[in-house]
PDB file of C-alpha atoms in Angstrom:
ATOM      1  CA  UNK A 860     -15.808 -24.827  25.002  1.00  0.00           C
ATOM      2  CA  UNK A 861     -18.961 -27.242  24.169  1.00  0.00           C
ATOM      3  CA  UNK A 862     -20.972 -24.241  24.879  1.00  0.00           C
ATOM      4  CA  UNK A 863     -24.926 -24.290  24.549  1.00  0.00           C
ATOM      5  CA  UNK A 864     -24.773 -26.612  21.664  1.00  0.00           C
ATOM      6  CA  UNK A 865     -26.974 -24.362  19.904  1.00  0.00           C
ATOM      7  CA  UNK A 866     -27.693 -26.180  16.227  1.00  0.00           C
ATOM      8  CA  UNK A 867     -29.895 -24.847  13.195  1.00  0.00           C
ATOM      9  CA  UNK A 868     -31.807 -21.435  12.743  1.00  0.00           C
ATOM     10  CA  UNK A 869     -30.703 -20.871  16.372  1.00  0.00           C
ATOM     11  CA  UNK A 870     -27.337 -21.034  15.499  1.00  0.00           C
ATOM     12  CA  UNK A 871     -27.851 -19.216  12.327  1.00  0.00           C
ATOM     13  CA  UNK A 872     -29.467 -16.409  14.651  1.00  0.00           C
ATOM     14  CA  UNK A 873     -26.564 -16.342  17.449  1.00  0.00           C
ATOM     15  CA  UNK A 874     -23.817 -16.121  15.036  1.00  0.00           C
ATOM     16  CA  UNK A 875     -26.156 -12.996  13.410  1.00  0.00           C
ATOM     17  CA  UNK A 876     -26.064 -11.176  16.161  1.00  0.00           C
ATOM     18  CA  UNK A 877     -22.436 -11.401  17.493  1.00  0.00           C
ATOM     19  CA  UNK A 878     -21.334 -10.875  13.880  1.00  0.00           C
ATOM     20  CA  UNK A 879     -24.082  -9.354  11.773  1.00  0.00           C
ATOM     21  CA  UNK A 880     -24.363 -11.212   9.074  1.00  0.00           C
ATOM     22  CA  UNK A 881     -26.988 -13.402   8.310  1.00  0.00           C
ATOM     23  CA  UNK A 882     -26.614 -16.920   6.853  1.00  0.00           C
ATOM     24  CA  UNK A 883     -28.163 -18.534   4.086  1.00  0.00           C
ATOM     25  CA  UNK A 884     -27.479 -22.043   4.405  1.00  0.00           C
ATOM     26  CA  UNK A 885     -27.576 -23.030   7.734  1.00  0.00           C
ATOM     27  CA  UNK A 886     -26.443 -26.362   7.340  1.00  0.00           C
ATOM     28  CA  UNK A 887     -23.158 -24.959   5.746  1.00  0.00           C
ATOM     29  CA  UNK A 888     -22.537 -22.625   8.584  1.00  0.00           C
ATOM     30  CA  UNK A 889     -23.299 -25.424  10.903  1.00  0.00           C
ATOM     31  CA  UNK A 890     -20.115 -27.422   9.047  1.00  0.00           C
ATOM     32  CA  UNK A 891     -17.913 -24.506   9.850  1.00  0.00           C
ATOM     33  CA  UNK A 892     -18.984 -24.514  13.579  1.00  0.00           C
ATOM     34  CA  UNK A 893     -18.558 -28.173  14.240  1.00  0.00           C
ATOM     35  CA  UNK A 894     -15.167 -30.446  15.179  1.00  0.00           C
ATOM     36  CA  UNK A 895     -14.489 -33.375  14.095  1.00  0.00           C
ATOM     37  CA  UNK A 896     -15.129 -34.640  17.754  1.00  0.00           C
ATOM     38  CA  UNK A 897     -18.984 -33.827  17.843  1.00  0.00           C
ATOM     39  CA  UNK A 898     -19.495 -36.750  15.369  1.00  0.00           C
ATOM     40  CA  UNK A 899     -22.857 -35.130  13.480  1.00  0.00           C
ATOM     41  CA  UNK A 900     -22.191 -35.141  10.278  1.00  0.00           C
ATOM     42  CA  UNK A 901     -19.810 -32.636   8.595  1.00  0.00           C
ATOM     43  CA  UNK A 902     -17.341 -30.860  10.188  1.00  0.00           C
ATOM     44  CA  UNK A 903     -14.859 -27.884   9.531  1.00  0.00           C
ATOM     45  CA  UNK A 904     -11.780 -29.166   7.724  1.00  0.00           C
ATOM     46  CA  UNK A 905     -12.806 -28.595   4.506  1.00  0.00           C
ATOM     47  CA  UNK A 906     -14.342 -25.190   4.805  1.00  0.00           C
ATOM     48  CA  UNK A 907     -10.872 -24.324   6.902  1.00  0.00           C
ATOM     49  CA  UNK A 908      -9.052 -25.195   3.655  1.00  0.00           C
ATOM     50  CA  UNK A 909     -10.806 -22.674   2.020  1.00  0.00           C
ATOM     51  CA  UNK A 910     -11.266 -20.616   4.266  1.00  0.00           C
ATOM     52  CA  UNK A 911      -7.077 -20.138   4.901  1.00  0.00           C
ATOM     53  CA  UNK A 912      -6.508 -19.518   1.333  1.00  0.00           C
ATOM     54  CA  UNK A 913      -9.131 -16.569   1.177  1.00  0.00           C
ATOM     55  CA  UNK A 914      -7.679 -14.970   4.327  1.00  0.00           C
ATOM     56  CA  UNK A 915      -4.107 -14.750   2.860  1.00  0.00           C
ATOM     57  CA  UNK A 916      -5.050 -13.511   0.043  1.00  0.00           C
ATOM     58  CA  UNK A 917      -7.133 -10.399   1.441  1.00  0.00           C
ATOM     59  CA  UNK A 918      -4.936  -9.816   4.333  1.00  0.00           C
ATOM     60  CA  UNK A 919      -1.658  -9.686   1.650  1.00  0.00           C
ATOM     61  CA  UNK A 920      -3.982  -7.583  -0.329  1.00  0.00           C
ATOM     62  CA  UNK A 921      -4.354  -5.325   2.893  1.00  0.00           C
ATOM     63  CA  UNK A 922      -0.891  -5.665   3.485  1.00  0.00           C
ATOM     64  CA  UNK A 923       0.320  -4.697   0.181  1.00  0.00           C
ATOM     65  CA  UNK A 924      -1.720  -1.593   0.279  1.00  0.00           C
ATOM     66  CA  UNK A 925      -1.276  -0.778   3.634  1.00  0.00           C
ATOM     67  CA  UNK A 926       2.706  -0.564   3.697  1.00  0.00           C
ATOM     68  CA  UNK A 927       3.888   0.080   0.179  1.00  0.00           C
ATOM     69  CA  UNK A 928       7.182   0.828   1.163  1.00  0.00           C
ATOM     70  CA  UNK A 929       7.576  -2.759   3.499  1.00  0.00           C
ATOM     71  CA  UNK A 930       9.779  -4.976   1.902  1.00  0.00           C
ATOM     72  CA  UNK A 931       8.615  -8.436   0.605  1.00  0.00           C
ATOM     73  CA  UNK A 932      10.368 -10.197   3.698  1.00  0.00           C
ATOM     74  CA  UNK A 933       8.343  -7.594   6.018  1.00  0.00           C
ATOM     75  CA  UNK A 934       5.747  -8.153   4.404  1.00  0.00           C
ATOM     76  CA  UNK A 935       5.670 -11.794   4.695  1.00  0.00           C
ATOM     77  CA  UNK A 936       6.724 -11.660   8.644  1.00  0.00           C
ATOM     78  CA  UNK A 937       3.789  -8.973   9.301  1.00  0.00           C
ATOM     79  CA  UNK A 938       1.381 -11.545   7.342  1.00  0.00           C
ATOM     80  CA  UNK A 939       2.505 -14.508   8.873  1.00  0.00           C
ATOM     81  CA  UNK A 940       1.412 -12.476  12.317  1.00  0.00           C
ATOM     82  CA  UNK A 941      -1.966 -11.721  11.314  1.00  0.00           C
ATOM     83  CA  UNK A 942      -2.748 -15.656  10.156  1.00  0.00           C
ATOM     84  CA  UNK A 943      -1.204 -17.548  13.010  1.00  0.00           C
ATOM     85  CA  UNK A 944      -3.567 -19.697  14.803  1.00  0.00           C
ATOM     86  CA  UNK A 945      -2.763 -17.383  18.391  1.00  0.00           C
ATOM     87  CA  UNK A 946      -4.566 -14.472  16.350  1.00  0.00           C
ATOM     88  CA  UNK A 947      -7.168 -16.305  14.853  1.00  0.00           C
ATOM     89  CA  UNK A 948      -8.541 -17.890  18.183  1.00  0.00           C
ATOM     90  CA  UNK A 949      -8.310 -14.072  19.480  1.00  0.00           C
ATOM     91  CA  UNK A 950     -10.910 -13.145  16.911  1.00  0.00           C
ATOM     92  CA  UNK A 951     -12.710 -15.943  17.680  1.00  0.00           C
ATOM     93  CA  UNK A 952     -13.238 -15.342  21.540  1.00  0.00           C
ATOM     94  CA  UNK A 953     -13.524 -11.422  20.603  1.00  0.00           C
ATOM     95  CA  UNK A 954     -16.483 -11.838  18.510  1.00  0.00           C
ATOM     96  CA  UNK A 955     -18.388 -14.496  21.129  1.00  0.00           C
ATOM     97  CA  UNK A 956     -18.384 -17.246  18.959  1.00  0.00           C
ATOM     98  CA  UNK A 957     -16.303 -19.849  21.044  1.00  0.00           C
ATOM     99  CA  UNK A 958     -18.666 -20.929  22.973  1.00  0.00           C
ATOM    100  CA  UNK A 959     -21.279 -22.044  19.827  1.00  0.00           C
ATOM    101  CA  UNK A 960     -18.146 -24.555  18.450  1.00  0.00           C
ATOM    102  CA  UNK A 961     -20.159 -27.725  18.410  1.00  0.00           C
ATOM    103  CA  UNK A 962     -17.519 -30.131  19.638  1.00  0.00           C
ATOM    104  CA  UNK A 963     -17.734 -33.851  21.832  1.00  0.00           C
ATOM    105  CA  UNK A 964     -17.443 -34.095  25.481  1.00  0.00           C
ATOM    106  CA  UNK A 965     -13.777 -35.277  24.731  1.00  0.00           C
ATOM    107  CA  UNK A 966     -12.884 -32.115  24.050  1.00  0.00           C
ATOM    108  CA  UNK A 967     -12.130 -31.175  27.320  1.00  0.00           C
ATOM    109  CA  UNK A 968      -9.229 -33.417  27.360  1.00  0.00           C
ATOM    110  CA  UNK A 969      -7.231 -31.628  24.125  1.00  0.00           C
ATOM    111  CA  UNK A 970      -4.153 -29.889  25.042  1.00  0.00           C
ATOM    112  CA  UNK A 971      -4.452 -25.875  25.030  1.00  0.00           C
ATOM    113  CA  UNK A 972      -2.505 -25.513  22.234  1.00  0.00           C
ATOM    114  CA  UNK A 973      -4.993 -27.788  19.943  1.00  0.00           C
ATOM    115  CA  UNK A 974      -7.696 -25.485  21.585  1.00  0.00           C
ATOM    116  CA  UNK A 975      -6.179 -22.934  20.569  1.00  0.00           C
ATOM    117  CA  UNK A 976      -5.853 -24.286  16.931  1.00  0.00           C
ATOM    118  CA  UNK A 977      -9.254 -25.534  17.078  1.00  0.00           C
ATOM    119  CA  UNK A 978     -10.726 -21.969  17.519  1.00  0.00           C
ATOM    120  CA  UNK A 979      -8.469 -20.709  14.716  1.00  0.00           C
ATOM    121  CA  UNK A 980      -9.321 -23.555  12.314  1.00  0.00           C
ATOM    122  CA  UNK A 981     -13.246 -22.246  12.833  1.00  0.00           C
ATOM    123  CA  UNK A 982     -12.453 -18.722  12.203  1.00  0.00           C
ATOM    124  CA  UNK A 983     -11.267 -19.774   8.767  1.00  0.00           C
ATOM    125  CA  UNK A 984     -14.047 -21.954   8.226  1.00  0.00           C
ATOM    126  CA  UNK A 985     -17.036 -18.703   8.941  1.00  0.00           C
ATOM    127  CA  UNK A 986     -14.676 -16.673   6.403  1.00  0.00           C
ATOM    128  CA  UNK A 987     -14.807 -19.649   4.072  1.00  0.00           C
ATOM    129  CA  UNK A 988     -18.879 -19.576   4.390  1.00  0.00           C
ATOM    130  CA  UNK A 989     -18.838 -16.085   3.834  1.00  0.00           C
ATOM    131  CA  UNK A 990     -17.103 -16.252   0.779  1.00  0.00           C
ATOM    132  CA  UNK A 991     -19.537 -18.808  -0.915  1.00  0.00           C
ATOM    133  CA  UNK A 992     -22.846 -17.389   0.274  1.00  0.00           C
ATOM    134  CA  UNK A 993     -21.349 -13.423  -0.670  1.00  0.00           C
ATOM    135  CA  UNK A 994     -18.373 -13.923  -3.129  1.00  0.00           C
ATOM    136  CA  UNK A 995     -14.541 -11.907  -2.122  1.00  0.00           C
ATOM    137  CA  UNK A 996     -15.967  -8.787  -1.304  1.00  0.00           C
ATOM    138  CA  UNK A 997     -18.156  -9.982   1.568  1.00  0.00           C
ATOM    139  CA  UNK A 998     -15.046 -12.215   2.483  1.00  0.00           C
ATOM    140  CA  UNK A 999     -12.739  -9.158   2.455  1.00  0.00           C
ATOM    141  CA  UNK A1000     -14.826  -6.734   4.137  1.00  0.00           C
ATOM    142  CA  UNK A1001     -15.901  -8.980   7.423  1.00  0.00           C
ATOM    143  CA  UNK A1002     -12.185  -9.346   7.184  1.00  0.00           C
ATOM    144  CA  UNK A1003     -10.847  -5.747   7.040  1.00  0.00           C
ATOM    145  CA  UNK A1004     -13.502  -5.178   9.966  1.00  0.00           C
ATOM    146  CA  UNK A1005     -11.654  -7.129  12.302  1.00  0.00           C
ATOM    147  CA  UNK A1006      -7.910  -7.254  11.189  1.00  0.00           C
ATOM    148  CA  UNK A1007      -7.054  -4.027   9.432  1.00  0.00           C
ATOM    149  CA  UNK A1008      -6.123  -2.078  13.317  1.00  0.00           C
ATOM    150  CA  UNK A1009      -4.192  -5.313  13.832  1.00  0.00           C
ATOM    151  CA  UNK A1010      -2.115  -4.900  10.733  1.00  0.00           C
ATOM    152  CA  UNK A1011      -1.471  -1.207  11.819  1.00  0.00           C
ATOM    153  CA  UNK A1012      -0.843  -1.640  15.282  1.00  0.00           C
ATOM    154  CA  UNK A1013       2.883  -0.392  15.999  1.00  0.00           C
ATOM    155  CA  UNK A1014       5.426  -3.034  15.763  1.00  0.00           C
ATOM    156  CA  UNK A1015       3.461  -5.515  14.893  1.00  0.00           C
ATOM    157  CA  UNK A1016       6.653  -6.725  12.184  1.00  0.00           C
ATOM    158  CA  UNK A1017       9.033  -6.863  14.667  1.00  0.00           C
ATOM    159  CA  UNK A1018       7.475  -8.242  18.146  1.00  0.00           C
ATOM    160  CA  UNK A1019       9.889 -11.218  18.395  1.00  0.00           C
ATOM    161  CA  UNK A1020      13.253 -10.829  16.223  1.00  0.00           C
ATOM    162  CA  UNK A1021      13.830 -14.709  16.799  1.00  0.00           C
ATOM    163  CA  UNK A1022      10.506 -15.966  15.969  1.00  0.00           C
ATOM    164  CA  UNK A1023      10.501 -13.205  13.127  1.00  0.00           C
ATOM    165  CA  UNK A1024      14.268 -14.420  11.602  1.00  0.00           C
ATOM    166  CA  UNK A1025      13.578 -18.269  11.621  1.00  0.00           C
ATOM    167  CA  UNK A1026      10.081 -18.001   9.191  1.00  0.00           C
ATOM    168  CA  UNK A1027      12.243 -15.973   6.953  1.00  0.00           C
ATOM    169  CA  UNK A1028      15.264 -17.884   7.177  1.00  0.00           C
ATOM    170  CA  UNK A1029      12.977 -20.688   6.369  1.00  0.00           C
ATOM    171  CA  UNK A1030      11.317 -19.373   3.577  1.00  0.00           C
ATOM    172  CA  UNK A1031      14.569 -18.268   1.942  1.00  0.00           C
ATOM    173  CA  UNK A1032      16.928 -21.306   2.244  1.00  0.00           C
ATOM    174  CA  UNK A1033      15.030 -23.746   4.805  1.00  0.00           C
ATOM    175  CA  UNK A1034      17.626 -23.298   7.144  1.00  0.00           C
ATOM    176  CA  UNK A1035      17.170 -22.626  11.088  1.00  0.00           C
ATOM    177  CA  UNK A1036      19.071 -20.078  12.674  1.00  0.00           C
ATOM    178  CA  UNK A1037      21.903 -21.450  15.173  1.00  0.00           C
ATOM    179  CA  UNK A1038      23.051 -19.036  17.887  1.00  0.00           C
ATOM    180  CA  UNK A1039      26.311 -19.114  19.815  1.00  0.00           C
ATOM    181  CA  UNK A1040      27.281 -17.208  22.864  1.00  0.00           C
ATOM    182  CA  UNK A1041      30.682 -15.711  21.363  1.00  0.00           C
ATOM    183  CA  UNK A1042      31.585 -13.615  24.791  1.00  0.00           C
ATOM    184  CA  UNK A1043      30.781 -12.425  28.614  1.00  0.00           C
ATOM    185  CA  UNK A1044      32.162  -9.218  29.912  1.00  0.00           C
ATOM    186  CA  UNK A1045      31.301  -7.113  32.972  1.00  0.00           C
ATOM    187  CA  UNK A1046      31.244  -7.870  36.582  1.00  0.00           C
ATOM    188  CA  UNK A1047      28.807 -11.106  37.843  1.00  0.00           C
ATOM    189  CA  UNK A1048      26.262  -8.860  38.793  1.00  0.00           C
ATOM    190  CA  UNK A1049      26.294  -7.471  35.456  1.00  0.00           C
ATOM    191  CA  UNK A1050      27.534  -9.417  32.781  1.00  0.00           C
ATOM    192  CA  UNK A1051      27.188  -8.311  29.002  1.00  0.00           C
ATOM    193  CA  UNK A1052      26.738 -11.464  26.886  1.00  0.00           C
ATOM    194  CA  UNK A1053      27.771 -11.462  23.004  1.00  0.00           C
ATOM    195  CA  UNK A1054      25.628 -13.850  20.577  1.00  0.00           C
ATOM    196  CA  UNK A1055      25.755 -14.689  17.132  1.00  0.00           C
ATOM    197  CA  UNK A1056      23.793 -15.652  14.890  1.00  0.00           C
ATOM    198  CA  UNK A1057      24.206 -18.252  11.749  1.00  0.00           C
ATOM    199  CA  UNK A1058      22.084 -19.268   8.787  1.00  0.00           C
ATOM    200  CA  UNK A1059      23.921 -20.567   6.320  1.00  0.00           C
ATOM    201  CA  UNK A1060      24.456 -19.196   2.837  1.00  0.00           C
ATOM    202  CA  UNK A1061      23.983 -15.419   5.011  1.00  0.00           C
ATOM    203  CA  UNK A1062      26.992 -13.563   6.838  1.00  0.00           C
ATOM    204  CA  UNK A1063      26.296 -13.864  10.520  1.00  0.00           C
ATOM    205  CA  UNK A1064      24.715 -11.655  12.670  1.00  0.00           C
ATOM    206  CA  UNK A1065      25.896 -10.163  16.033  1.00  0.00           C
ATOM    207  CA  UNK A1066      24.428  -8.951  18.997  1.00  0.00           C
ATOM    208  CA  UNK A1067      25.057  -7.859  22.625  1.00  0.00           C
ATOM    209  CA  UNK A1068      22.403  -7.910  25.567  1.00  0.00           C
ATOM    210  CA  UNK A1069      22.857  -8.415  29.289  1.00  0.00           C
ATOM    211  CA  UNK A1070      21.014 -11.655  29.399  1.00  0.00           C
ATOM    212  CA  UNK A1071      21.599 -14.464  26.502  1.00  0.00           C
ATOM    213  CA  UNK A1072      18.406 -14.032  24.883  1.00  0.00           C
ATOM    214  CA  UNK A1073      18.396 -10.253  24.635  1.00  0.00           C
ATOM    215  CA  UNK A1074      21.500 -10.828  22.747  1.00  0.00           C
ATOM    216  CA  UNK A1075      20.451 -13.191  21.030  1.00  0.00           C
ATOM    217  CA  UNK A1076      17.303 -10.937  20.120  1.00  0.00           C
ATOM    218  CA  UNK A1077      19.591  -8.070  19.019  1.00  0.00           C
ATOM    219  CA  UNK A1078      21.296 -10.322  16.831  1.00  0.00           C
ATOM    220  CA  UNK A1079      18.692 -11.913  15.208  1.00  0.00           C
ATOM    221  CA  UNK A1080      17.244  -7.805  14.508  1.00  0.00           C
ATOM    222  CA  UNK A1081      20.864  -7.434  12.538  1.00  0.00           C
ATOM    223  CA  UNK A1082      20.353  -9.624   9.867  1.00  0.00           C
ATOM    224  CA  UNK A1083      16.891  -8.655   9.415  1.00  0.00           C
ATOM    225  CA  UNK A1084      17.516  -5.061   8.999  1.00  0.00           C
ATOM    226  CA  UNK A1085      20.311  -5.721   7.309  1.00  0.00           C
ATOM    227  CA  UNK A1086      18.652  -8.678   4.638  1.00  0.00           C
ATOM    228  CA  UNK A1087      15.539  -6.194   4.230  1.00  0.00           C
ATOM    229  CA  UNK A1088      13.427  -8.102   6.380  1.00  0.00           C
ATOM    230  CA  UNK A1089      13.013  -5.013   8.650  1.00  0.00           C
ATOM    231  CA  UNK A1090      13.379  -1.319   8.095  1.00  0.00           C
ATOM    232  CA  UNK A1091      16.120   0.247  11.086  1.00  0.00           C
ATOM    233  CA  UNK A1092      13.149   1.572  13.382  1.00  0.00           C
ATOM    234  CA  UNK A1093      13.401   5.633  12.481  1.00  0.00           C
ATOM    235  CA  UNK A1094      12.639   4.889   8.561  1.00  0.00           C
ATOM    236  CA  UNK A1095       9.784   1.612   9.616  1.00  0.00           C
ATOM    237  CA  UNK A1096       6.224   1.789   7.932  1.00  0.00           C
ATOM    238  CA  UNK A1097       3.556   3.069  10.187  1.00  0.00           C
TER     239      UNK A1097
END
C-alpha cells in the first residue's frame, strides 16, 4: 500500500497518466494522496470532506436523471451503493492509484476494513482537487466517467434486501429492523423457514425461504416494495 512513495511533479505525472488529467497544484494533489500516518505535512481529511459532498451531489444528480421513475427511497438505497467506502476503494485500485497513497510504515498494521476506508477517503479527496483546480463540471465529468455503468448496472438497488431495508428504515424513523423466525415446515432435509420482519411505526413484513436468511431476505424485499423503496421486479427502472 506504501507504494513507490512517488512525491511532487512525479506524482503529479503518475496520477496524469492513470487518470488523464493534469494537476495544477501539486502540493494540493499531494494533500489528497497522503494519510495521516505519513506525517509530511498535510494530509487528506479535509479535501475528503469536500470531496464527499461533491460526489453526492453529482451522483444524485446522475441518479435523478438516470431513473426518473425510481422512487425517493430507491433512489437513496441506489446512491448510498455508489458512495460506500467498498465502491470507492474499487475505483481507486481500478484506476492504479493505490499504490501512490503516501502513507507510514505503520500502515501495514491497519485492519482491512480501515484499508479499505483509507482508499475510499482518497478517492474523495482527487474529486475534491478536481473540483477546485476545474470547478463542478470537471468534478462531474471525471465522475460520470467512472460511475455512470455502475449506476446502470442491473440490480444494483436491490443486491442485499437486508442491508438495503435497515439504511431506509434508518433514514425514515431511526429504527433497526428486528427479525423473528415465526415458523418451520417441511421434512429435516428440507425445512421451509417463515421470518418476519419489524420496524416500528411500519406493518411487518413476511417472508418464507428454506434457510433463515433467505427468509429473512424475502421479507425484508416486502416492505420495500411495498413502502416504495423498490419497484416489484417486472415494472423496476433499467
Amino acid at each position: 500500500m506504501a507504494g513507490k512513495r512517488l512525491t511532487g511533479e512525479l506524482l503529479a505525472q503518475a496520477v496524469h497518466q492513470r487518470i488523464g488529467i493534469a494537476f495544477g497544484d501539486v502540493a494540493l494533489l499531494e494533500s489528497a494522496l497522503t494519510h495521516s500516518s505519513a506525517r509530511a505535512g498535510a494530509d487528506y481529511q479535509r479535501l475528503e470532506f469536500l470531496g464527499d459532498r461533491v460526489l453526492g451531489l453529482v451522483i444524485a444528480d446522475l441518479l435523478y436523471e438516470t431513473f426518473p421513475e425510481a422512487s425517493e427511497g430507491e433512489l437513496s438505497v441506489r446512491l448510498n451503493a455508489l458512495v460506500n467506502a467498498e465502491t470507492l476503494a474499487e475505483i481507486t485500485d481500478e484506476l492504479g492509484l493505490s499504490d501512490l497513497i503516501l502513507t507510514g510504515s505503520d500502515v501495514r498494521s491497519l485492519a482491512a476494513r480501515k484499508q479499505v476506508n483509507m482508499r475510499a477517503d482518497v478517492m474523495e479527496a482527487l474529486i475534491a482537487v478536481v473540483y477546485l483546480e476545474g470547478g463542478l463540471d470537471a468534478a462531474r465529468g471525471f465522475i460520470r466517467a467512472h460511475w455512470t455503468e455502475r449506476s446502470k448496472a442491473a440490480g444494483a438497488a436491490r443486491s442485499d434486501p437486508k442491508t438495503a431495508l435497515q439504511e431506509w428504515a434508518h433514514q425514515v424513523s431511526g429504527a433497526t429492523p428486528e427479525y423473528r423466525v415465526e415458523g418451520r415446515d417441511g421434512p429435516d432435509h428440507d425445512p421451509v423457514f417463515t421470518v418476519a420482519v419489524h420496524i416500528g411505526g411500519f406493518t411487518e413484513g413476511r417472508g418464507r425461504g428454506r434457510s433463515k436468511r433467505e427468509a429473512e431476505q424475502a421479507a425484508a424485499t416486502e416492505v420495500l416494495v411495498r413502502e416504495g423503496v423498490w419497484q416489484p421486479l417486472n415494472e423496476t427502472s433499467s
